[in-house]
CSV table of N, CA and C in Angstrom, one decimal:
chain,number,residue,atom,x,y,z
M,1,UNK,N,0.8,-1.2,0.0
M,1,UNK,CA,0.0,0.0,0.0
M,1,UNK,C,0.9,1.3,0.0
M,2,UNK,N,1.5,1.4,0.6
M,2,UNK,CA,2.7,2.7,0.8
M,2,UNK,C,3.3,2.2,-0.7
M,3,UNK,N,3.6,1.6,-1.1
M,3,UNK,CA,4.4,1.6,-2.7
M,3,UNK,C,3.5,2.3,-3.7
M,4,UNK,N,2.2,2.1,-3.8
M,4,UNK,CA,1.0,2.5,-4.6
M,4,UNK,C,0.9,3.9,-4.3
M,5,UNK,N,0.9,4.7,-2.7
M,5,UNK,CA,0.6,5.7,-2.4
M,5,UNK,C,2.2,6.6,-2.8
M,6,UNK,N,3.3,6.1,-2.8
M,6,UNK,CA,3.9,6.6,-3.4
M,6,UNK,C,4.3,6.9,-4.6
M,7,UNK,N,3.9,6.3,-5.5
M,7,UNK,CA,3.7,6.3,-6.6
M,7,UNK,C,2.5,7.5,-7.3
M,8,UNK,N,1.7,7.2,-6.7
M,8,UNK,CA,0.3,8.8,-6.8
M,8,UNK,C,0.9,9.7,-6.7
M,9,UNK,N,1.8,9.9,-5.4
M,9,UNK,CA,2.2,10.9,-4.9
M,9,UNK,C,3.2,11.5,-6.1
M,10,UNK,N,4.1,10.5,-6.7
M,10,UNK,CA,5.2,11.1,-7.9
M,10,UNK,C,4.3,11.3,-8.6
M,11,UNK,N,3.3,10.7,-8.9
M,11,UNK,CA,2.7,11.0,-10.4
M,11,UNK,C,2.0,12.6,-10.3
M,12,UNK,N,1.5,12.6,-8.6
M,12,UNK,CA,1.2,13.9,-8.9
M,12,UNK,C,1.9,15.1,-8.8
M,13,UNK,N,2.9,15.0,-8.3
M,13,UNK,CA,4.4,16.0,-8.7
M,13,UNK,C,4.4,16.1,-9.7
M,14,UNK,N,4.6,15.3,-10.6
M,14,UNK,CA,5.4,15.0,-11.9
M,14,UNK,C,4.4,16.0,-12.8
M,15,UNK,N,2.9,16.1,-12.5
M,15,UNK,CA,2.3,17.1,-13.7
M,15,UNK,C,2.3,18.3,-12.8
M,16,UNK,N,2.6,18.3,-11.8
M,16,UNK,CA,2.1,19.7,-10.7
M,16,UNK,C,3.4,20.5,-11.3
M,17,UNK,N,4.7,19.5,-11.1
M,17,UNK,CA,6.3,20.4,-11.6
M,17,UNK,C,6.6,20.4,-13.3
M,18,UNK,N,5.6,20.1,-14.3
M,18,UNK,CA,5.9,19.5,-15.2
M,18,UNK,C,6.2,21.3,-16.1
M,19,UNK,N,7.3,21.0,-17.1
M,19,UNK,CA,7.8,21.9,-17.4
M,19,UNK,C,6.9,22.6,-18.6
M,20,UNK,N,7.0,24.1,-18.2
M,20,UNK,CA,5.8,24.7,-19.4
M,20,UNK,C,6.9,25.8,-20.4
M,21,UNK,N,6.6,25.7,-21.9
M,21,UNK,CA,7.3,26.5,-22.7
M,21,UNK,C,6.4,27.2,-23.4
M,22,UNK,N,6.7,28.4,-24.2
M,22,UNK,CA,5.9,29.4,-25.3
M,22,UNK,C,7.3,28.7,-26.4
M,23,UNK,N,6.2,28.8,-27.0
M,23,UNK,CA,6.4,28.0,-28.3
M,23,UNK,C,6.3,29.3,-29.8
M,24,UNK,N,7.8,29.8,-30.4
M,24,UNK,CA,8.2,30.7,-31.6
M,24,UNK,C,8.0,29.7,-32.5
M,25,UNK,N,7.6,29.8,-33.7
M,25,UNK,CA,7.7,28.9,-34.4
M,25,UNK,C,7.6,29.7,-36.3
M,26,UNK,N,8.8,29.9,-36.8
M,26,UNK,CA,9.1,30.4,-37.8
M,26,UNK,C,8.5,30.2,-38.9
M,27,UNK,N,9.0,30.7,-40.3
M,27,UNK,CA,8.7,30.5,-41.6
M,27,UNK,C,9.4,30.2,-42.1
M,28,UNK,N,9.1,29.2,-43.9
M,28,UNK,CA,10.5,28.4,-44.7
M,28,UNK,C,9.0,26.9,-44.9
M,29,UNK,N,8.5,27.0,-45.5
M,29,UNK,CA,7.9,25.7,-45.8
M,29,UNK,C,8.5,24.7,-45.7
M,30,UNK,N,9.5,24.5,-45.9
M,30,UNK,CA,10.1,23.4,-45.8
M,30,UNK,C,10.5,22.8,-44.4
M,31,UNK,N,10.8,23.7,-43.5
M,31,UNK,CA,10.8,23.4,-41.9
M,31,UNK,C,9.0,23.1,-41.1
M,32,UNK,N,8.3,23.2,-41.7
M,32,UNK,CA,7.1,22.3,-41.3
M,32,UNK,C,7.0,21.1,-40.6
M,33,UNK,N,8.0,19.9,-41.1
M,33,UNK,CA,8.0,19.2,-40.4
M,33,UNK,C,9.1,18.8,-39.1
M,34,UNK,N,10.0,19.9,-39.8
M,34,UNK,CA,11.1,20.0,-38.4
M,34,UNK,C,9.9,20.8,-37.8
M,35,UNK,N,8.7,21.9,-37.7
M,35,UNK,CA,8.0,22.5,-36.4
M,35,UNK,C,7.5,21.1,-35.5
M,36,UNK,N,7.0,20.0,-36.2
M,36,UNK,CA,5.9,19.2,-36.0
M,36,UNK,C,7.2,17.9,-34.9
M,37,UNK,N,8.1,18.1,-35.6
M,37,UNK,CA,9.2,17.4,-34.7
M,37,UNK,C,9.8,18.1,-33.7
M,38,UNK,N,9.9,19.2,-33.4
M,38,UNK,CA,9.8,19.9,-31.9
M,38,UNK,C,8.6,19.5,-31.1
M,39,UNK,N,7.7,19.7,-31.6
M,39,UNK,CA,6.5,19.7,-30.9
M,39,UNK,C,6.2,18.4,-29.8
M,40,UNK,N,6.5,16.9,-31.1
M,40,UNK,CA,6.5,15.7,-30.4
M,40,UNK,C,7.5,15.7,-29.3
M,41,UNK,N,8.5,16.3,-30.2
M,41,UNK,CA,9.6,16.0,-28.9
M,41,UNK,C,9.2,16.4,-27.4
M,42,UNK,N,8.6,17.7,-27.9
M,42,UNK,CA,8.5,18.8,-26.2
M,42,UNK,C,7.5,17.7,-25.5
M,43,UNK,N,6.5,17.2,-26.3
M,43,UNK,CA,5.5,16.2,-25.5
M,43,UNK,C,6.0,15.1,-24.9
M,44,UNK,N,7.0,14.4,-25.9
M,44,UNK,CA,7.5,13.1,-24.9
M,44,UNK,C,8.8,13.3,-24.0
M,45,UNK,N,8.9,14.7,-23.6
M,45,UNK,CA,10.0,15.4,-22.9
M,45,UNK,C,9.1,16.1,-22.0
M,46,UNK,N,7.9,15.8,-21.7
M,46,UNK,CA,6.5,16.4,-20.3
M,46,UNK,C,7.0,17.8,-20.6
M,47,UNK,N,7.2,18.6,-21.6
M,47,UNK,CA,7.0,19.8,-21.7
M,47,UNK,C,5.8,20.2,-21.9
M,48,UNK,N,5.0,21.5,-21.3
M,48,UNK,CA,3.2,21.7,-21.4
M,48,UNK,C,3.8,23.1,-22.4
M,49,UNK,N,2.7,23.2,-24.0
M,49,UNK,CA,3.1,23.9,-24.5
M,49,UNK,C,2.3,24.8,-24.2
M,50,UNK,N,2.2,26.1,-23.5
M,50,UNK,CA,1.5,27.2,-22.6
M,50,UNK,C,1.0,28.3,-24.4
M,51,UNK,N,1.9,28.5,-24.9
M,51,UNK,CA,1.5,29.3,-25.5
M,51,UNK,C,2.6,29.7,-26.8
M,52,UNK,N,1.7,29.8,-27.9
M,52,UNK,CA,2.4,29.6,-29.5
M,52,UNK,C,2.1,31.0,-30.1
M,53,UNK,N,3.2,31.4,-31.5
M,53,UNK,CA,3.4,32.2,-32.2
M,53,UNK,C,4.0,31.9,-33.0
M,54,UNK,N,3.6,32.1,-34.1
M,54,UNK,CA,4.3,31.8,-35.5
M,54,UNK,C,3.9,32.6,-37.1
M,55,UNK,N,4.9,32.6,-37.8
M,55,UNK,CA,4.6,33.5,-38.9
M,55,UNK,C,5.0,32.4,-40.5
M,56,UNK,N,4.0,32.3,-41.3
M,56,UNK,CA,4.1,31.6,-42.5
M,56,UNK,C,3.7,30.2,-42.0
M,57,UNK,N,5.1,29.0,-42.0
M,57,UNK,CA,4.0,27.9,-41.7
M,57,UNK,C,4.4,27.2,-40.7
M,58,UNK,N,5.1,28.5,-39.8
M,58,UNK,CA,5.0,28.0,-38.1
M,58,UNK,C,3.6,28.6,-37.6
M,59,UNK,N,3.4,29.5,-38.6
M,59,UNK,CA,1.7,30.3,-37.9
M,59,UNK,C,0.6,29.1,-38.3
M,60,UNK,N,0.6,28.3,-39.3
M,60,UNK,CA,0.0,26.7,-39.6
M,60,UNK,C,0.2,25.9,-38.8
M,61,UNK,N,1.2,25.3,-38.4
M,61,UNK,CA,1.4,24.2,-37.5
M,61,UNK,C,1.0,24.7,-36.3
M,62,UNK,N,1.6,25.7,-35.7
M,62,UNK,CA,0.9,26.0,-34.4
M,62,UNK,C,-0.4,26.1,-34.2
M,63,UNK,N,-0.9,26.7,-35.5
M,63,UNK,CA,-2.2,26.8,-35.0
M,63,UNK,C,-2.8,25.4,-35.4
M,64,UNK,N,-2.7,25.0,-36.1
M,64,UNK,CA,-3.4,23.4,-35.9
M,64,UNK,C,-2.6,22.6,-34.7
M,65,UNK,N,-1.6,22.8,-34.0
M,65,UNK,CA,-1.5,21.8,-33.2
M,65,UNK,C,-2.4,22.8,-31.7
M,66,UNK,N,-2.7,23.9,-31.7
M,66,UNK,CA,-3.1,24.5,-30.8
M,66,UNK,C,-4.9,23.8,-30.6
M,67,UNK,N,-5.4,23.7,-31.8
M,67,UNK,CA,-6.5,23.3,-32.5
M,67,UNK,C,-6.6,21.7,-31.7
M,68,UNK,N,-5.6,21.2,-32.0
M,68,UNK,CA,-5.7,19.7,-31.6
M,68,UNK,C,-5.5,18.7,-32.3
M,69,UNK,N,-5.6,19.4,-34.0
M,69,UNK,CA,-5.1,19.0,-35.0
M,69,UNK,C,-3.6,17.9,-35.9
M,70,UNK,N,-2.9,18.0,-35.3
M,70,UNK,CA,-1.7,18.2,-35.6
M,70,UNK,C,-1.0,16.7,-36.4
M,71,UNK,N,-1.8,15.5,-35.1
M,71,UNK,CA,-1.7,14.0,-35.8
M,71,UNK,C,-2.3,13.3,-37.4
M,72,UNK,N,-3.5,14.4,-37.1
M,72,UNK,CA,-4.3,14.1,-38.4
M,72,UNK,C,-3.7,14.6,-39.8
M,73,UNK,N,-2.7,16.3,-39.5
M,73,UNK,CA,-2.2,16.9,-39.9
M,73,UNK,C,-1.1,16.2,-41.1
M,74,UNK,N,-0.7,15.9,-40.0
M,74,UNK,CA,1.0,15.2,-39.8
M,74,UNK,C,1.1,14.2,-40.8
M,75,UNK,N,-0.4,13.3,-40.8
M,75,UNK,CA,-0.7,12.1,-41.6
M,75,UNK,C,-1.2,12.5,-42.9
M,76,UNK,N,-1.9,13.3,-43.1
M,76,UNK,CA,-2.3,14.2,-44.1
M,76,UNK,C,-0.7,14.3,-45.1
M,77,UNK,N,-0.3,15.5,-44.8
M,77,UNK,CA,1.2,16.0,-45.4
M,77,UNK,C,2.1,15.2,-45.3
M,78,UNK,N,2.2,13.9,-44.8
M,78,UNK,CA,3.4,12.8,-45.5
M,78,UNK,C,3.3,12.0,-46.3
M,79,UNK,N,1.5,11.8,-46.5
M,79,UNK,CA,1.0,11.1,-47.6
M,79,UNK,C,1.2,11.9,-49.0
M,80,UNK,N,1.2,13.4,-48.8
M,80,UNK,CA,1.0,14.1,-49.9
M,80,UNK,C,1.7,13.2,-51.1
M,81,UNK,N,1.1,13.5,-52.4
M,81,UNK,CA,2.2,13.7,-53.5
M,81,UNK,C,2.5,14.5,-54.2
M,82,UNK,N,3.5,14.5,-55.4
M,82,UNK,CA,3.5,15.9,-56.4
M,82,UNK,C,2.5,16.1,-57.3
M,83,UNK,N,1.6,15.3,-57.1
M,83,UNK,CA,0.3,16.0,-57.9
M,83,UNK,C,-0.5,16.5,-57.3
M,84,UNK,N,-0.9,15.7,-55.9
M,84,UNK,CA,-1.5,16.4,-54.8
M,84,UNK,C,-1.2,17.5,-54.5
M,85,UNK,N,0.3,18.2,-54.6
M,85,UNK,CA,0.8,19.5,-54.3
M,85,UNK,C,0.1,20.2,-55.5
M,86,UNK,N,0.0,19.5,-56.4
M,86,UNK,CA,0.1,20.5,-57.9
M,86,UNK,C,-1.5,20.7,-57.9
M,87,UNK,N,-2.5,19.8,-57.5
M,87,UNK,CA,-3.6,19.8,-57.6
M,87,UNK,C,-4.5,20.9,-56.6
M,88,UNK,N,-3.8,21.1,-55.5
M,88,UNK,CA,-4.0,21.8,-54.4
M,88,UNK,C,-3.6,24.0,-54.6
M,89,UNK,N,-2.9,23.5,-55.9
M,89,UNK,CA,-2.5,25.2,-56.4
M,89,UNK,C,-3.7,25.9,-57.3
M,90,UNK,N,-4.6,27.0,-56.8
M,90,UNK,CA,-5.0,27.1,-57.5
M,90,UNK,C,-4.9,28.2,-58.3
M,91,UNK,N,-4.3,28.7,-59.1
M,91,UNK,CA,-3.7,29.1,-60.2
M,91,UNK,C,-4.6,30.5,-60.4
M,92,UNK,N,-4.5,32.0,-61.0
M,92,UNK,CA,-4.8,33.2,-60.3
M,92,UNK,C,-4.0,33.9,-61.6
M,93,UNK,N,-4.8,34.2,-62.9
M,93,UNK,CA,-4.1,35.5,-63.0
M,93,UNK,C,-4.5,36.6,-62.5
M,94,UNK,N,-5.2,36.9,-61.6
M,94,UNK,CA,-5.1,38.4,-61.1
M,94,UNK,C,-3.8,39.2,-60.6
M,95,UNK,N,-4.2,40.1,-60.7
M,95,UNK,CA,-2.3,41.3,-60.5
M,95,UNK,C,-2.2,41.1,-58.9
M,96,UNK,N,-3.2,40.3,-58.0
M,96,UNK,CA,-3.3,40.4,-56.3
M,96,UNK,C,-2.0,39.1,-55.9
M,97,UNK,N,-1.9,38.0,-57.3
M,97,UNK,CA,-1.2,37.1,-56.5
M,97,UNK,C,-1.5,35.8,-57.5
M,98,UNK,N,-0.6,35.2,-57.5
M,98,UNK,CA,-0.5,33.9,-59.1
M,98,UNK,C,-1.0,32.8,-58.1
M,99,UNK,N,-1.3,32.9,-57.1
M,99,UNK,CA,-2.0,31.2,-56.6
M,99,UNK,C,-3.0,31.7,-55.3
M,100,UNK,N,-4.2,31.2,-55.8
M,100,UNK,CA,-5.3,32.2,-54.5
M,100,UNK,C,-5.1,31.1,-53.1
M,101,UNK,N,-5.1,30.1,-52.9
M,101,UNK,CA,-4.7,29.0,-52.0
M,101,UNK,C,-6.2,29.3,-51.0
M,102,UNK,N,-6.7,29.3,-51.8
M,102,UNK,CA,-8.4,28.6,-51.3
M,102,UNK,C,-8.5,27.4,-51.2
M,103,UNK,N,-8.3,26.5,-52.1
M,103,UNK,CA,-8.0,25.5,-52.1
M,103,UNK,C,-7.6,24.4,-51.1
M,104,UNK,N,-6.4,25.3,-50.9
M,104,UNK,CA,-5.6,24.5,-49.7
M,104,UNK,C,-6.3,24.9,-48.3
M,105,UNK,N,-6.8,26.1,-48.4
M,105,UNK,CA,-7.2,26.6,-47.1
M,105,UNK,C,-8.7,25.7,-47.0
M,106,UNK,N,-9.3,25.2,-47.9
M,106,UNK,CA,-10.7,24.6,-47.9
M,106,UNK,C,-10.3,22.9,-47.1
M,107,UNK,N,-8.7,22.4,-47.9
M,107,UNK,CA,-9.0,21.2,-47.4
M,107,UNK,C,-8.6,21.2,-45.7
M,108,UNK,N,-7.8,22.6,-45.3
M,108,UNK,CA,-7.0,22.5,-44.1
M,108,UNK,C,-8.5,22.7,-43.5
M,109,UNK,N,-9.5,23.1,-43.9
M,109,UNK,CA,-10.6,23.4,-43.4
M,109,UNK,C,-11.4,22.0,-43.2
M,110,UNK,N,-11.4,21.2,-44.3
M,110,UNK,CA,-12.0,19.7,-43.6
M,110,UNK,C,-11.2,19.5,-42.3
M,111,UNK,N,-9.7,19.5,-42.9
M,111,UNK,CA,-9.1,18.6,-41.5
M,111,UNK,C,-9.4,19.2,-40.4
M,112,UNK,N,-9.2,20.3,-40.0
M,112,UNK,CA,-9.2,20.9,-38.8
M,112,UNK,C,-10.5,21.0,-38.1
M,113,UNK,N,-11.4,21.6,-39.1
M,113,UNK,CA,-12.3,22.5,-38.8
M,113,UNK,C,-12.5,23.5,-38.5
M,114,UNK,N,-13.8,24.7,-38.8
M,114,UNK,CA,-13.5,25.9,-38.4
M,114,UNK,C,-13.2,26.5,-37.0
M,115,UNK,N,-12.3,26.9,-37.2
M,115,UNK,CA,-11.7,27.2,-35.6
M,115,UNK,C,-11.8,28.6,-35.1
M,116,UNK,N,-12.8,29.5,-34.5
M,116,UNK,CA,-11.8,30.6,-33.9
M,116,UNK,C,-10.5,30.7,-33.2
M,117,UNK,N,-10.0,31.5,-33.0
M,117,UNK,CA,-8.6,31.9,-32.5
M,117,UNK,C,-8.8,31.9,-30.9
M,118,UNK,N,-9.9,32.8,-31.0
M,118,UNK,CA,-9.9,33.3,-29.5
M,118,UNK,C,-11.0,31.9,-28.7
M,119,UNK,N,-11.3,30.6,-29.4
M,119,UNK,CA,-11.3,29.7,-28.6
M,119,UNK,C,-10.4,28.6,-28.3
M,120,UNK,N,-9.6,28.6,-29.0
M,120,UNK,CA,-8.3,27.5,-29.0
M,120,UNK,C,-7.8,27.6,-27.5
M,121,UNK,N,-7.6,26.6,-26.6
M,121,UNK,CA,-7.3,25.8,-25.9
M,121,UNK,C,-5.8,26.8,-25.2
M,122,UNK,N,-4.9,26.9,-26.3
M,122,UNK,CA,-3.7,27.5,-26.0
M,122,UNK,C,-4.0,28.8,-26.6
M,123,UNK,N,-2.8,29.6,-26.7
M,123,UNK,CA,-2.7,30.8,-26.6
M,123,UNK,C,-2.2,31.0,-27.7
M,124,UNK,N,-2.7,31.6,-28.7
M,124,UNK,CA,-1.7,31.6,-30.4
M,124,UNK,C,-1.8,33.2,-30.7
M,125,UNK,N,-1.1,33.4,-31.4
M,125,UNK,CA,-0.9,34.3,-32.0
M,125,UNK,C,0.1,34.0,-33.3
M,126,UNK,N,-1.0,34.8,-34.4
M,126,UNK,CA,-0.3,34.7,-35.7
M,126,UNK,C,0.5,36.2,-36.0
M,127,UNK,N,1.5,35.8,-37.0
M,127,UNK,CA,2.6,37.3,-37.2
M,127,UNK,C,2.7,37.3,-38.5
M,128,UNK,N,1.9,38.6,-39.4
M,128,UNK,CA,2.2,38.7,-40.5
M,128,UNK,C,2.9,40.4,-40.7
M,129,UNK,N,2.9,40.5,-42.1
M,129,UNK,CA,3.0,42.1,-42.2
M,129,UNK,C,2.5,42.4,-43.1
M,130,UNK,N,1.8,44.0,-43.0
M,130,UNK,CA,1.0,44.7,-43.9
M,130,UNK,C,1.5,45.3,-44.5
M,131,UNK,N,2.1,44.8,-45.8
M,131,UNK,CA,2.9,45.2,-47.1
M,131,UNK,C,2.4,46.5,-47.4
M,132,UNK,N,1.4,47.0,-47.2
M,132,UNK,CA,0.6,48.1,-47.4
M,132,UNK,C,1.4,49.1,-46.5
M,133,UNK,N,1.3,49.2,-45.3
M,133,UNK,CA,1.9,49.8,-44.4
M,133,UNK,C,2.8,50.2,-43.8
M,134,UNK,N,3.6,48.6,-44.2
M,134,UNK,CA,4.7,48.2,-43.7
M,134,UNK,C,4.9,48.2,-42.4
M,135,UNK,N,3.8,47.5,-41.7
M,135,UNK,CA,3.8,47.1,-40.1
M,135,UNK,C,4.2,45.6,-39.6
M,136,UNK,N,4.0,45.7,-38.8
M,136,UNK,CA,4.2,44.1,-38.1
M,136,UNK,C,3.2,44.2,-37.9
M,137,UNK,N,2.1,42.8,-38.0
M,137,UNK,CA,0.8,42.3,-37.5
M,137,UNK,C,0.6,41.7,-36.5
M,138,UNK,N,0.2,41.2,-35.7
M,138,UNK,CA,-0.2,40.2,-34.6
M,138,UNK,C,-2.1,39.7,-34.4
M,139,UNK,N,-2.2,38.5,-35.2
M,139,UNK,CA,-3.1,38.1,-35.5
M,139,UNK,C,-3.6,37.3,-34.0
M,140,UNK,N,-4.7,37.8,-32.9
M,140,UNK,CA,-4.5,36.9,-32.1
M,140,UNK,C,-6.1,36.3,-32.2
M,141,UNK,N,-7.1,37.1,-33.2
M,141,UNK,CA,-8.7,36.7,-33.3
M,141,UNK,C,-9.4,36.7,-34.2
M,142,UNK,N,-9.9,35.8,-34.2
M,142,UNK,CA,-10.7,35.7,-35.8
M,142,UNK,C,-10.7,34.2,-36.6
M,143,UNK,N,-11.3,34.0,-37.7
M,143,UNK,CA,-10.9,32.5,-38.1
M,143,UNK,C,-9.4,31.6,-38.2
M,144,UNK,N,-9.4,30.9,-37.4
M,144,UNK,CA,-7.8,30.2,-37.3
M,144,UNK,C,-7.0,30.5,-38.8
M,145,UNK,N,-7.7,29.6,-39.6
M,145,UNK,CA,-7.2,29.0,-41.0
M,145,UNK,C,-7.4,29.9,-41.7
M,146,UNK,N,-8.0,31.0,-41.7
M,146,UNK,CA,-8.4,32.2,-42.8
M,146,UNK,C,-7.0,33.1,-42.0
M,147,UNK,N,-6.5,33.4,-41.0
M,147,UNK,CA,-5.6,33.8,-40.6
M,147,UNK,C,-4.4,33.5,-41.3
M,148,UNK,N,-4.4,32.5,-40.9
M,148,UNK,CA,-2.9,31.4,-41.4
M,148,UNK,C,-2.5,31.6,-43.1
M,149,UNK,N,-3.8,31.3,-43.7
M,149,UNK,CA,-3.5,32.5,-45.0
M,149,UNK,C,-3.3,33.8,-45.4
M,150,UNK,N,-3.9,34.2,-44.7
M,150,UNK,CA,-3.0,35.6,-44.5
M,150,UNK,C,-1.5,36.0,-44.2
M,151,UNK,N,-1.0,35.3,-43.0
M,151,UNK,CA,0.5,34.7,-42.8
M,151,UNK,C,1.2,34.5,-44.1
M,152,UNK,N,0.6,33.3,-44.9
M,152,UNK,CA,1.7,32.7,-45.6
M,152,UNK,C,1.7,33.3,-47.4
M,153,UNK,N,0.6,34.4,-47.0
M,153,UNK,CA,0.8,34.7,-48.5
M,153,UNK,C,2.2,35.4,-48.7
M,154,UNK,N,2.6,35.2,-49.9
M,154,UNK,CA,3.6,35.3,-50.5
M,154,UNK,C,3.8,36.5,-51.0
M,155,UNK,N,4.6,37.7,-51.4
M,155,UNK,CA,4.6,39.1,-51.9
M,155,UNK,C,4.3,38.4,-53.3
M,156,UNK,N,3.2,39.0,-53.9
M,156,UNK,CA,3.1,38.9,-55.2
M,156,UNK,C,2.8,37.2,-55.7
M,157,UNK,N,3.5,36.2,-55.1
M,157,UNK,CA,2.9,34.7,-55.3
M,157,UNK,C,1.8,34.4,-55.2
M,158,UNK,N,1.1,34.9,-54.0
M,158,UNK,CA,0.3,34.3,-54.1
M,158,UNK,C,-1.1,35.8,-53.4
M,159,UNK,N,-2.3,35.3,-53.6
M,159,UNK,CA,-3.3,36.6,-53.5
M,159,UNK,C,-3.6,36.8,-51.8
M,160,UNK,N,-3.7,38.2,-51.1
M,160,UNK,CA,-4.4,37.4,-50.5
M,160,UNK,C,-5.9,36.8,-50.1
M,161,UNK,N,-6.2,36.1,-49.5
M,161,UNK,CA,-7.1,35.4,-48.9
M,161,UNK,C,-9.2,36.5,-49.4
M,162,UNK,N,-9.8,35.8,-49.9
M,162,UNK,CA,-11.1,36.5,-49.4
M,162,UNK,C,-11.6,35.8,-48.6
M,163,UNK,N,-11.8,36.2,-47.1
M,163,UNK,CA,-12.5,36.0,-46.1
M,163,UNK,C,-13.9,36.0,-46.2
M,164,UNK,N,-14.7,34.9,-45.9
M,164,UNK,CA,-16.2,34.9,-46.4
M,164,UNK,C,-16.8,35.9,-44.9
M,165,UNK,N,-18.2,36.2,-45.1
M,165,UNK,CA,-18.4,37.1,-44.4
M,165,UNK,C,-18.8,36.0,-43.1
M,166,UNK,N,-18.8,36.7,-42.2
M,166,UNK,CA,-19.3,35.9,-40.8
M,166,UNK,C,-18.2,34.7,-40.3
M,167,UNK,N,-17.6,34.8,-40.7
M,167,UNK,CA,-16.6,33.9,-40.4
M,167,UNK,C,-15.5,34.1,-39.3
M,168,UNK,N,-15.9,34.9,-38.9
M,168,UNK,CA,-14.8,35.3,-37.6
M,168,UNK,C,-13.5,35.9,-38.2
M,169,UNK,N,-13.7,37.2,-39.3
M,169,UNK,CA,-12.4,37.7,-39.5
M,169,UNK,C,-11.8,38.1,-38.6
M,170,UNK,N,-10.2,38.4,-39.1
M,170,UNK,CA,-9.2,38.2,-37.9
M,170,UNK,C,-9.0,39.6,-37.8
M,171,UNK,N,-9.0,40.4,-36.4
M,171,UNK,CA,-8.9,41.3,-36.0
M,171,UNK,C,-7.6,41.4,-35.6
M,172,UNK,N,-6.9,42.9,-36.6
M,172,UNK,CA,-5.0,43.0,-36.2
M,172,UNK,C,-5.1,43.8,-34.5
M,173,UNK,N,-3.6,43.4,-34.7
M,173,UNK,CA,-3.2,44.4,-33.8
M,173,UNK,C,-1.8,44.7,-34.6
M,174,UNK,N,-1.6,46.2,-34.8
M,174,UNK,CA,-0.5,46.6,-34.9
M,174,UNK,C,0.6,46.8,-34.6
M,175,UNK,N,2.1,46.5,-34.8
M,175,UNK,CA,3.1,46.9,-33.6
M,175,UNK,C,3.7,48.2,-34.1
């Protein structure tokens, strides 16, 4: 009995002391899955991830793993292929941007689901800039995934985003 009660006892240290990080998480498409391999790590290293920020497609991963997302994610984008990539572009001659990424934002929309920002579990915050202005943004409310496109559009690559109405547009904050 004392072995069992000591045992509770560590177990319940062990989440009471359990170590909490804020989580930066950059841009570079291609580091996507090096974000997604931090992430696991911090989990099977009892790190609690308190709170996320990211710009391009660390502002993606975070916010889907904030979401709860992240396994389904994970399984999704290893399966991809290069037509799936190619299939997923949708192609834009407007002067706003050569790929509108509706598309991509529709299927990130199955997987996820529509998310507000300001109900996610953790604490996110997206970081883009207003090419217009030339500000730093801080995206912390409004549609997750309608956000996250906004983030990763591209100068001139890609358009950005039309936000359908009611959908919890993302409300900036300026720096």
């Amino acid at each position: 009995m004392l072995a069992s009660q000591s045992k509770a006892c560590g177990e319940k240290m062990s989440t009471t002391n359990r170590k909490t990080v804020s989580l930066v998480l950059g841009s570079g498409g291609a580091r996507g899955l090096a974000h997604i391999g931090v992430i696991h790590w911090l989990q099977e290293s009892d790190f609690k991830i308190k709170s996320i920020v990211g710009c391009s497609i660390g502002a993606v991963i975070g916010g889907i793993y904030a979401a709860g997302k992240l396994d389904e994610y994970e399984k999704w984008v290893r399966a991809l292929t290069k037509v799936d990539i190619v299939t997923l572009l949708d192609l834009s001659w407007e002067k706003r941007g050569l790929v509108r990424g509706e598309k991509l934002v529709n299927t990130l929309i199955g997987l996820v689901g529509e998310k507000l920002i300001e109900d996610l579990p953790i604490s996110y915050t997206a970081v883009a800039t207003d090419l217009r202005d030339q500000k730093e943004v801080w995206i912390r409310s409004g549609s997750l995934l309608h956000s996250d496109h906004l983030v990763h559009t591209q100068h001139g690559a890609s358009s950005p985003p039309k936000v359908p109405p009611n959908s919890g547009k993302p409300r900036f904050s300026r720096v």
